[in-house]
CSV table of C-alpha atoms in Angstrom, one decimal:
chain,number,residue,atom,x,y,z
P,1,UNK,CA,58.2,50.6,-52.2
P,2,UNK,CA,57.3,54.3,-53.0
P,3,UNK,CA,53.6,55.0,-53.6
P,4,UNK,CA,52.4,56.0,-57.0
P,5,UNK,CA,51.7,59.5,-55.8
P,6,UNK,CA,55.3,59.9,-54.5
P,7,UNK,CA,56.7,58.5,-57.7
P,8,UNK,CA,54.7,60.9,-59.9
P,9,UNK,CA,55.9,63.8,-57.7
P,10,UNK,CA,59.5,62.7,-58.1
P,11,UNK,CA,59.2,62.5,-61.9
P,12,UNK,CA,57.5,65.9,-62.0
P,13,UNK,CA,60.3,67.4,-59.8
P,14,UNK,CA,63.0,65.9,-62.1
P,15,UNK,CA,61.4,67.5,-65.1
P,16,UNK,CA,60.9,70.9,-63.4
P,17,UNK,CA,64.6,71.0,-62.2
P,18,UNK,CA,66.2,69.8,-65.4
P,19,UNK,CA,68.9,72.2,-66.8
P,20,UNK,CA,70.6,72.1,-70.2
P,21,UNK,CA,74.2,70.8,-70.0
P,22,UNK,CA,77.2,73.0,-70.7
P,23,UNK,CA,79.2,71.9,-73.7
P,24,UNK,CA,83.0,71.5,-73.7
P,25,UNK,CA,85.1,74.4,-75.2
P,26,UNK,CA,86.0,73.4,-78.8
P,27,UNK,CA,87.3,74.8,-82.0
P,28,UNK,CA,84.7,76.8,-84.0
P,29,UNK,CA,82.7,74.9,-86.6
P,30,UNK,CA,82.4,76.5,-90.0
P,31,UNK,CA,79.5,76.0,-92.5
P,32,UNK,CA,80.1,75.5,-96.2
P,33,UNK,CA,77.6,76.4,-98.9
P,34,UNK,CA,77.0,72.8,-99.8
P,35,UNK,CA,76.4,71.9,-96.1
P,36,UNK,CA,73.8,74.7,-95.8
P,37,UNK,CA,72.1,73.5,-99.0
P,38,UNK,CA,72.2,69.9,-97.7
P,39,UNK,CA,70.2,70.9,-94.6
P,40,UNK,CA,67.2,71.6,-96.8
P,41,UNK,CA,63.9,71.3,-95.0
P,42,UNK,CA,65.3,69.4,-92.0
P,43,UNK,CA,66.5,72.3,-89.9
P,44,UNK,CA,64.2,74.7,-88.2
P,45,UNK,CA,65.1,78.0,-86.5
P,46,UNK,CA,63.4,80.4,-84.1
P,47,UNK,CA,65.4,83.6,-83.9
P,48,UNK,CA,63.3,85.1,-81.0
P,49,UNK,CA,63.8,82.1,-78.7
P,50,UNK,CA,67.3,81.2,-80.1
P,51,UNK,CA,66.3,77.7,-81.0
P,52,UNK,CA,67.6,75.4,-83.7
P,53,UNK,CA,66.1,72.0,-84.3
P,54,UNK,CA,67.2,69.1,-86.5
P,55,UNK,CA,64.0,67.3,-87.7
P,56,UNK,CA,64.6,63.6,-88.2
P,57,UNK,CA,61.8,61.9,-90.1
P,58,UNK,CA,60.0,59.1,-88.1
P,59,UNK,CA,61.1,60.6,-84.8
P,60,UNK,CA,58.0,62.7,-84.0
P,61,UNK,CA,59.2,65.6,-86.2
P,62,UNK,CA,55.7,66.7,-87.2
P,63,UNK,CA,54.9,67.7,-83.6
P,64,UNK,CA,58.1,69.7,-83.2
P,65,UNK,CA,57.5,71.4,-86.6
P,66,UNK,CA,54.1,72.5,-85.2
P,67,UNK,CA,55.9,73.8,-82.1
P,68,UNK,CA,58.0,76.1,-84.3
P,69,UNK,CA,54.9,77.6,-85.9
P,70,UNK,CA,53.3,78.1,-82.5
P,71,UNK,CA,56.5,79.8,-81.3
P,72,UNK,CA,56.3,82.0,-84.4
P,73,UNK,CA,53.1,83.6,-83.3
P,74,UNK,CA,50.3,81.3,-84.4
P,75,UNK,CA,49.2,80.6,-80.8
P,76,UNK,CA,45.9,82.4,-81.2
P,77,UNK,CA,44.6,81.5,-84.6
P,78,UNK,CA,45.3,77.7,-84.2
P,79,UNK,CA,46.8,77.5,-87.7
P,80,UNK,CA,49.9,75.8,-86.2
P,81,UNK,CA,47.8,72.7,-85.5
P,82,UNK,CA,47.5,71.9,-89.2
P,83,UNK,CA,49.8,69.8,-91.4
P,84,UNK,CA,53.2,71.6,-91.3
P,85,UNK,CA,55.0,69.6,-94.0
P,86,UNK,CA,53.9,71.4,-97.1
P,87,UNK,CA,53.7,74.9,-95.8
P,88,UNK,CA,55.7,77.5,-97.8
P,89,UNK,CA,56.5,79.6,-94.8
P,90,UNK,CA,58.4,77.1,-92.8
P,91,UNK,CA,61.2,78.8,-90.7
P,92,UNK,CA,64.0,76.9,-92.4
P,93,UNK,CA,67.6,77.3,-91.5
P,94,UNK,CA,68.9,77.5,-95.1
P,95,UNK,CA,66.3,80.1,-96.0
P,96,UNK,CA,66.9,82.4,-93.0
P,97,UNK,CA,70.7,82.0,-92.8
P,98,UNK,CA,73.6,82.4,-95.1
P,99,UNK,CA,77.0,80.7,-94.5
P,100,UNK,CA,78.3,83.5,-92.3
P,101,UNK,CA,75.2,83.8,-90.1
P,102,UNK,CA,74.8,80.0,-89.9
P,103,UNK,CA,78.4,79.6,-88.7
P,104,UNK,CA,77.9,82.3,-86.1
P,105,UNK,CA,74.7,80.7,-84.8
P,106,UNK,CA,76.2,77.2,-84.6
P,107,UNK,CA,79.1,78.6,-82.5
P,108,UNK,CA,76.9,80.9,-80.3
P,109,UNK,CA,76.5,79.3,-76.9
P,110,UNK,CA,73.4,81.3,-76.2
P,111,UNK,CA,71.5,79.3,-78.8
P,112,UNK,CA,70.0,75.9,-78.0
P,113,UNK,CA,70.5,73.3,-80.7
P,114,UNK,CA,68.5,70.1,-80.2
P,115,UNK,CA,67.4,66.9,-81.9
P,116,UNK,CA,65.5,63.7,-81.1
P,117,UNK,CA,66.9,60.3,-82.1
P,118,UNK,CA,65.4,56.8,-82.3
P,119,UNK,CA,66.7,53.3,-82.4
P,120,UNK,CA,67.6,52.8,-86.1
P,121,UNK,CA,66.1,49.4,-86.4
P,122,UNK,CA,62.8,50.6,-84.8
P,123,UNK,CA,62.9,53.7,-87.1
P,124,UNK,CA,63.4,51.6,-90.2
P,125,UNK,CA,60.5,49.4,-89.2
P,126,UNK,CA,58.3,52.4,-88.7
P,127,UNK,CA,59.3,53.8,-92.1
P,128,UNK,CA,58.4,50.5,-93.8
P,129,UNK,CA,55.0,50.1,-92.1
P,130,UNK,CA,54.1,53.7,-92.9
P,131,UNK,CA,55.5,54.2,-96.4
P,132,UNK,CA,55.4,50.7,-97.8
P,133,UNK,CA,52.9,48.5,-96.0
P,134,UNK,CA,50.4,51.3,-95.7
P,135,UNK,CA,51.6,53.2,-98.8
P,136,UNK,CA,48.2,53.1,-100.5
P,137,UNK,CA,46.9,55.8,-98.2
P,138,UNK,CA,49.3,58.2,-99.9
P,139,UNK,CA,48.3,59.8,-103.3
P,140,UNK,CA,51.8,58.9,-104.6
P,141,UNK,CA,51.4,55.3,-103.6
P,142,UNK,CA,53.8,52.8,-101.8
P,143,UNK,CA,57.5,53.7,-101.7
P,144,UNK,CA,58.1,50.2,-103.0
P,145,UNK,CA,56.9,51.3,-106.4
P,146,UNK,CA,57.6,55.0,-106.2
P,147,UNK,CA,61.2,54.7,-105.1
P,148,UNK,CA,62.4,51.1,-105.7
P,149,UNK,CA,60.1,50.2,-108.7
P,150,UNK,CA,59.3,46.9,-107.0
P,151,UNK,CA,55.6,46.3,-106.3
P,152,UNK,CA,56.3,42.9,-104.7
P,153,UNK,CA,58.9,44.3,-102.2
P,154,UNK,CA,58.5,43.0,-98.6
P,155,UNK,CA,60.3,44.0,-95.5
P,156,UNK,CA,63.2,41.5,-96.0
P,157,UNK,CA,63.6,42.8,-99.5
P,158,UNK,CA,63.6,46.4,-98.3
P,159,UNK,CA,66.4,45.5,-95.8
P,160,UNK,CA,68.4,43.8,-98.5
P,161,UNK,CA,68.3,47.0,-100.6
P,162,UNK,CA,69.2,49.5,-97.9
P,163,UNK,CA,72.0,47.2,-96.5
P,164,UNK,CA,73.6,46.8,-99.9
P,165,UNK,CA,76.7,48.6,-101.1
P,166,UNK,CA,75.8,51.3,-103.6
P,167,UNK,CA,78.3,53.5,-105.6
P,168,UNK,CA,75.7,55.0,-108.0
P,169,UNK,CA,74.3,58.2,-106.7
P,170,UNK,CA,71.0,57.9,-108.6
P,171,UNK,CA,70.1,54.5,-107.1
P,172,UNK,CA,68.0,54.3,-103.9
P,173,UNK,CA,70.0,51.4,-102.5
P,174,UNK,CA,72.4,51.6,-99.6
P,175,UNK,CA,72.7,54.1,-96.7
P,176,UNK,CA,74.5,57.4,-97.4
P,177,UNK,CA,73.8,61.2,-97.2
P,178,UNK,CA,71.5,61.0,-100.2
P,179,UNK,CA,69.3,58.1,-98.9
P,180,UNK,CA,65.6,58.9,-98.5
P,181,UNK,CA,65.3,60.9,-95.3
P,182,UNK,CA,62.8,58.5,-93.8
P,183,UNK,CA,65.5,55.9,-93.3
P,184,UNK,CA,68.7,57.9,-93.9
P,185,UNK,CA,71.1,57.4,-91.1
P,186,UNK,CA,70.5,60.0,-88.4
P,187,UNK,CA,74.2,60.7,-88.4
P,188,UNK,CA,73.9,62.4,-91.7
P,189,UNK,CA,70.7,64.4,-91.0
P,190,UNK,CA,71.5,68.2,-90.7
P,191,UNK,CA,75.2,67.4,-91.2
P,192,UNK,CA,75.0,66.0,-87.7
P,193,UNK,CA,78.3,64.1,-88.1
P,194,UNK,CA,80.1,67.4,-88.2
P,195,UNK,CA,78.0,69.7,-86.1
P,196,UNK,CA,76.9,67.4,-83.3
P,197,UNK,CA,79.4,68.9,-80.8
P,198,UNK,CA,77.3,72.1,-80.9
P,199,UNK,CA,74.1,70.3,-79.9
P,200,UNK,CA,73.4,70.7,-76.2
P,201,UNK,CA,70.2,68.5,-76.1
P,202,UNK,CA,69.5,65.2,-77.8
P,203,UNK,CA,66.2,63.7,-76.7
P,204,UNK,CA,65.0,60.1,-77.1
P,205,UNK,CA,62.0,58.8,-78.8
P,206,UNK,CA,61.6,56.3,-76.0
P,207,UNK,CA,61.1,59.1,-73.6
P,208,UNK,CA,59.4,61.5,-76.0
P,209,UNK,CA,56.9,63.3,-73.7
P,210,UNK,CA,59.3,63.5,-70.7
P,211,UNK,CA,62.3,64.7,-72.7
P,212,UNK,CA,60.2,67.3,-74.6
P,213,UNK,CA,58.9,68.7,-71.4
P,214,UNK,CA,62.4,68.8,-69.9
P,215,UNK,CA,63.7,70.8,-72.9
P,216,UNK,CA,60.8,73.3,-72.9
P,217,UNK,CA,60.9,73.8,-69.1
P,218,UNK,CA,64.7,74.4,-69.2
P,219,UNK,CA,64.0,77.1,-71.9
P,220,UNK,CA,61.1,78.6,-69.9
P,221,UNK,CA,58.7,77.8,-72.7
P,222,UNK,CA,56.7,74.9,-71.3
P,223,UNK,CA,53.8,76.7,-69.6
P,224,UNK,CA,53.1,79.0,-72.7
P,225,UNK,CA,53.7,76.5,-75.5
P,226,UNK,CA,53.9,72.9,-74.2
P,227,UNK,CA,51.6,72.5,-71.2
P,228,UNK,CA,48.2,73.0,-72.9
P,229,UNK,CA,46.5,73.5,-76.2
P,230,UNK,CA,47.7,70.5,-78.1
P,231,UNK,CA,44.7,68.3,-77.7
P,232,UNK,CA,41.2,68.4,-76.2
P,233,UNK,CA,41.3,67.9,-72.4
P,234,UNK,CA,41.5,64.2,-71.5
P,235,UNK,CA,40.8,62.5,-68.2
P,236,UNK,CA,44.0,61.3,-66.6
P,237,UNK,CA,44.2,58.0,-64.8
P,238,UNK,CA,46.7,57.1,-62.1
P,239,UNK,CA,48.6,55.0,-64.7
P,240,UNK,CA,48.7,58.0,-67.1
P,241,UNK,CA,50.5,60.0,-64.5
P,242,UNK,CA,53.3,57.4,-64.5
P,243,UNK,CA,53.4,56.4,-68.2
P,244,UNK,CA,54.3,59.4,-70.2
P,245,UNK,CA,51.5,61.7,-69.0
P,246,UNK,CA,53.8,64.6,-68.2
P,247,UNK,CA,52.9,68.1,-67.1
P,248,UNK,CA,50.0,70.2,-68.1
P,249,UNK,CA,47.8,69.6,-65.0
P,250,UNK,CA,44.6,67.6,-65.1
P,251,UNK,CA,43.1,69.7,-67.9
P,252,UNK,CA,45.0,67.8,-70.5
P,253,UNK,CA,46.2,69.2,-73.8
P,254,UNK,CA,49.9,69.0,-73.2
P,255,UNK,CA,52.4,68.3,-76.0
P,256,UNK,CA,52.6,64.7,-76.9
P,257,UNK,CA,49.6,63.8,-74.7
P,258,UNK,CA,47.6,62.5,-77.7
P,259,UNK,CA,50.3,60.8,-79.7
P,260,UNK,CA,52.6,59.6,-76.9
P,261,UNK,CA,50.2,56.8,-76.2
P,262,UNK,CA,49.9,56.1,-79.9
P,263,UNK,CA,53.7,55.9,-80.3
P,264,UNK,CA,53.9,53.6,-77.3
P,265,UNK,CA,51.6,51.1,-78.9
P,266,UNK,CA,52.8,51.3,-82.5
P,267,UNK,CA,56.6,51.7,-82.1
P,268,UNK,CA,56.9,48.0,-81.5
P,269,UNK,CA,60.4,47.1,-80.4
P,270,UNK,CA,62.3,45.3,-83.2
P,271,UNK,CA,63.1,42.3,-80.9
P,272,UNK,CA,59.4,41.7,-80.5
P,273,UNK,CA,58.0,42.4,-84.0
P,274,UNK,CA,57.0,39.6,-86.4
P,275,UNK,CA,58.8,41.2,-89.3
P,276,UNK,CA,62.2,41.0,-87.7
P,277,UNK,CA,63.9,37.7,-87.5
P,278,UNK,CA,67.1,37.6,-85.4
P,279,UNK,CA,69.2,37.5,-88.6
P,280,UNK,CA,67.3,40.4,-90.2
P,281,UNK,CA,67.7,42.5,-87.1
P,282,UNK,CA,71.4,41.8,-86.9
P,283,UNK,CA,71.7,42.8,-90.6
P,284,UNK,CA,70.0,46.1,-90.0
P,285,UNK,CA,72.1,46.9,-86.9
P,286,UNK,CA,75.3,46.2,-89.0
P,287,UNK,CA,74.0,48.5,-91.7
P,288,UNK,CA,73.3,51.3,-89.3
P,289,UNK,CA,76.6,50.8,-87.4
P,290,UNK,CA,77.5,54.5,-88.0
P,291,UNK,CA,74.4,55.6,-86.0
P,292,UNK,CA,75.0,53.2,-83.1
P,293,UNK,CA,78.6,54.4,-82.9
P,294,UNK,CA,77.4,58.0,-82.6
P,295,UNK,CA,74.8,57.0,-80.0
P,296,UNK,CA,77.4,55.2,-77.9
P,297,UNK,CA,79.8,58.0,-78.1
P,298,UNK,CA,77.5,60.6,-76.6
P,299,UNK,CA,75.9,58.3,-74.1
P,300,UNK,CA,72.5,58.3,-75.8
P,301,UNK,CA,69.9,55.7,-74.8
P,302,UNK,CA,69.4,56.2,-71.1
P,303,UNK,CA,66.5,57.7,-69.2
P,304,UNK,CA,68.1,61.2,-69.4
P,305,UNK,CA,68.6,63.4,-72.5
P,306,UNK,CA,72.1,63.4,-74.0
P,307,UNK,CA,74.2,66.1,-75.6
P,308,UNK,CA,76.8,66.2,-78.4
P,309,UNK,CA,79.7,67.2,-76.1
P,310,UNK,CA,81.6,63.9,-76.3
P,311,UNK,CA,81.4,63.7,-80.1
P,312,UNK,CA,84.1,66.3,-80.1
P,313,UNK,CA,86.6,63.9,-78.4
P,314,UNK,CA,89.8,63.0,-80.2
P,315,UNK,CA,88.5,59.5,-80.8
P,316,UNK,CA,85.9,60.8,-83.3
P,317,UNK,CA,87.7,64.0,-84.5
P,318,UNK,CA,89.1,62.3,-87.6
P,319,UNK,CA,85.7,61.0,-88.7
P,320,UNK,CA,84.3,64.5,-88.5
P,321,UNK,CA,86.9,66.1,-90.7
P,322,UNK,CA,87.7,63.4,-93.3
P,323,UNK,CA,85.9,64.5,-96.4
P,324,UNK,CA,83.7,66.9,-94.4
P,325,UNK,CA,80.0,66.3,-94.8
P,326,UNK,CA,80.8,64.2,-98.0
P,327,UNK,CA,82.5,61.6,-95.9
P,328,UNK,CA,80.2,58.7,-96.9
P,329,UNK,CA,80.9,59.5,-100.6
P,330,UNK,CA,84.6,58.7,-100.1
P,331,UNK,CA,86.4,55.5,-99.3
P,332,UNK,CA,88.8,54.9,-96.4
P,333,UNK,CA,91.6,56.6,-98.3
P,334,UNK,CA,89.6,59.8,-99.0
P,335,UNK,CA,89.0,58.9,-102.7
P,336,UNK,CA,85.5,59.7,-104.0
P,337,UNK,CA,83.6,56.4,-104.2
P,338,UNK,CA,80.7,57.5,-106.4
P,339,UNK,CA,80.5,57.1,-110.1
């Protein structure tokens, strides 16, 4: 059995030697005006470092948003450490790009496009605990009242609403491209269903610190932007060096050092959480079948990051083109399903 020191060295070596995968040759992907508008505040771009990021709520997006402000030049004044969500100067894709430049960027192999995904059942539970069960800590109140107008809503009732069929665009029920972003299928975020073949890095929430370090090391950005400065220096134990304590030396402060441990204790796997009965968990997994299909198609869910390369295979090509980014608003015959 290898020693802890040897295991830590092997993990560090794997992170240091990781390289971004090459994507398969494919037909160009073209943006439409409505697709660019739909991206809204979920796509971040850094022109200097040629980075495009799809921010998926409840998948550590706050920290990655801070990273983009740090890359933008706020490394010295520390402003990047604040709450990034309501800043007016966010480097958003649809503000910086038009249809022509967005199309060129998405097809440019010198740009890195990345996203991080999370098990849909786990992500839904996280959204409920944050926005419903603990909603009183927000000035706008619980989402049960704010969105669903039901102050008595529990987790089972929430699942019933999001798993229901909904053909009225203004209602919060169901899962579709206009669903609240905190539990919207990840397949729809940033028009991922169409543009996933252009993404050469898809990291996992289960390996947050490790995958973030691999990405930044592959881009040559880890030492300057990821290895230090994120938190106060913390004393690292031997266990820390194995469980998510990646990079940054013993002085601490690396990206996700502070909240990687927090995520590990609060993400609570659905199979083990009191709010999930086996029947309720099965219902959620059926409702998010479109996400699980996408995960399986690109080989997401292992120890290593994935890419969108296999999403371009013929098996999935029809789903990408049928109705374009509006696919969920049409039935199996391509007829618009919304009233």
